[in-house]
């Protein structure tokens, strides 16, 4: 009986570890982008839609009022040039970037 309890506990632990580790993107960098004028809500929605599809981005926020983009991402999974590529695709060719490390 003890053998079955031990096997169950080990199996359950391994299962839970896989679920938590695969679905949890831990951000390591915060990227703040001051960009040229974002041409309206549709462009902002398109930028958000593309960022949501990128693996490694844990959160993002686009502000039309301040023409800023805030992205928290894992630098082991995605590169900042990928994020800049999305901005360029939607007409934000002039930008100023700053980075903040996120300590977990």
Tab-separated table of C-alpha atoms in Angstrom:
chain	number	residue	atom	x	y	z
A	1	UNK	CA	0.000	0.000	0.000
A	2	UNK	CA	2.808	2.434	0.836
A	3	UNK	CA	4.319	1.729	-2.567
A	4	UNK	CA	1.124	2.834	-4.348
A	5	UNK	CA	0.834	6.005	-2.273
A	6	UNK	CA	4.453	6.881	-3.081
A	7	UNK	CA	3.923	6.285	-6.815
A	8	UNK	CA	0.743	8.390	-6.754
A	9	UNK	CA	2.475	11.289	-4.983
A	10	UNK	CA	5.440	11.255	-7.373
A	11	UNK	CA	3.159	11.047	-10.431
A	12	UNK	CA	0.898	13.846	-9.204
A	13	UNK	CA	3.892	16.056	-8.406
A	14	UNK	CA	5.409	15.542	-11.848
A	15	UNK	CA	2.057	16.254	-13.523
A	16	UNK	CA	1.525	19.485	-11.575
A	17	UNK	CA	5.090	20.641	-12.229
A	18	UNK	CA	4.620	20.204	-15.983
A	19	UNK	CA	1.373	22.168	-15.954
A	20	UNK	CA	2.790	25.059	-13.941
A	21	UNK	CA	6.138	25.296	-15.728
A	22	UNK	CA	4.732	25.141	-19.272
A	23	UNK	CA	1.960	27.710	-18.830
A	24	UNK	CA	3.850	30.257	-16.770
A	25	UNK	CA	5.920	32.822	-18.675
A	26	UNK	CA	8.120	34.614	-16.207
A	27	UNK	CA	9.056	38.087	-17.463
A	28	UNK	CA	12.656	39.153	-17.094
A	29	UNK	CA	12.656	42.444	-19.027
A	30	UNK	CA	10.295	45.384	-19.194
A	31	UNK	CA	10.547	47.268	-22.480
A	32	UNK	CA	9.176	50.815	-22.616
A	33	UNK	CA	8.828	52.299	-26.094
A	34	UNK	CA	8.053	55.948	-26.806
A	35	UNK	CA	6.951	55.854	-30.405
A	36	UNK	CA	5.840	58.163	-33.155
A	37	UNK	CA	2.106	58.775	-33.366
A	38	UNK	CA	0.045	55.580	-33.322
A	39	UNK	CA	-2.549	56.086	-36.058
A	40	UNK	CA	-5.645	55.274	-34.033
A	41	UNK	CA	-7.329	52.467	-32.138
A	42	UNK	CA	-7.291	49.994	-35.049
A	43	UNK	CA	-3.492	50.176	-35.332
A	44	UNK	CA	-3.200	49.778	-31.545
A	45	UNK	CA	-5.479	46.728	-31.724
A	46	UNK	CA	-3.373	45.250	-34.529
A	47	UNK	CA	-0.184	45.753	-32.494
A	48	UNK	CA	-1.816	44.140	-29.450
A	49	UNK	CA	-3.098	41.232	-31.533
A	50	UNK	CA	0.389	40.475	-32.870
A	51	UNK	CA	2.007	40.807	-29.442
A	52	UNK	CA	-0.538	38.395	-27.971
A	53	UNK	CA	0.589	35.724	-30.446
A	54	UNK	CA	4.277	36.004	-29.537
A	55	UNK	CA	5.584	33.367	-27.167
A	56	UNK	CA	7.528	34.826	-24.259
A	57	UNK	CA	5.487	38.012	-23.806
A	58	UNK	CA	3.716	37.950	-20.470
A	59	UNK	CA	1.942	41.319	-20.678
A	60	UNK	CA	1.709	44.414	-22.840
A	61	UNK	CA	-0.065	47.737	-22.888
A	62	UNK	CA	-0.480	50.261	-25.710
A	63	UNK	CA	-1.363	53.870	-24.882
A	64	UNK	CA	-2.789	56.045	-27.637
A	65	UNK	CA	-2.719	59.149	-25.436
A	66	UNK	CA	1.012	59.019	-24.750
A	67	UNK	CA	2.060	56.972	-27.817
A	68	UNK	CA	3.805	54.486	-25.540
A	69	UNK	CA	4.105	50.736	-25.478
A	70	UNK	CA	4.958	48.720	-22.373
A	71	UNK	CA	5.950	45.073	-22.845
A	72	UNK	CA	7.019	42.568	-20.184
A	73	UNK	CA	8.781	39.616	-21.768
A	74	UNK	CA	11.185	36.753	-21.184
A	75	UNK	CA	14.432	37.559	-23.002
A	76	UNK	CA	15.253	33.855	-23.255
A	77	UNK	CA	12.192	33.257	-25.445
A	78	UNK	CA	11.926	36.431	-27.516
A	79	UNK	CA	14.198	39.221	-28.675
A	80	UNK	CA	13.428	42.939	-28.511
A	81	UNK	CA	13.993	43.213	-32.280
A	82	UNK	CA	10.892	41.026	-32.772
A	83	UNK	CA	8.828	43.530	-30.806
A	84	UNK	CA	10.299	46.474	-32.722
A	85	UNK	CA	9.467	44.613	-35.950
A	86	UNK	CA	5.783	44.617	-34.993
A	87	UNK	CA	5.912	48.363	-34.385
A	88	UNK	CA	7.593	49.032	-37.723
A	89	UNK	CA	5.039	46.847	-39.498
A	90	UNK	CA	2.239	49.102	-38.240
A	91	UNK	CA	3.919	52.416	-39.079
A	92	UNK	CA	5.764	53.270	-35.864
A	93	UNK	CA	9.146	53.918	-37.452
A	94	UNK	CA	10.433	56.489	-34.964
A	95	UNK	CA	10.868	55.292	-31.414
A	96	UNK	CA	12.923	55.559	-28.243
A	97	UNK	CA	13.402	52.434	-26.134
A	98	UNK	CA	14.320	51.945	-22.500
A	99	UNK	CA	14.646	48.674	-20.602
A	100	UNK	CA	14.075	47.720	-16.978
A	101	UNK	CA	15.098	44.340	-15.576
A	102	UNK	CA	12.427	42.467	-13.637
A	103	UNK	CA	13.727	40.589	-10.637
A	104	UNK	CA	11.626	37.629	-9.554
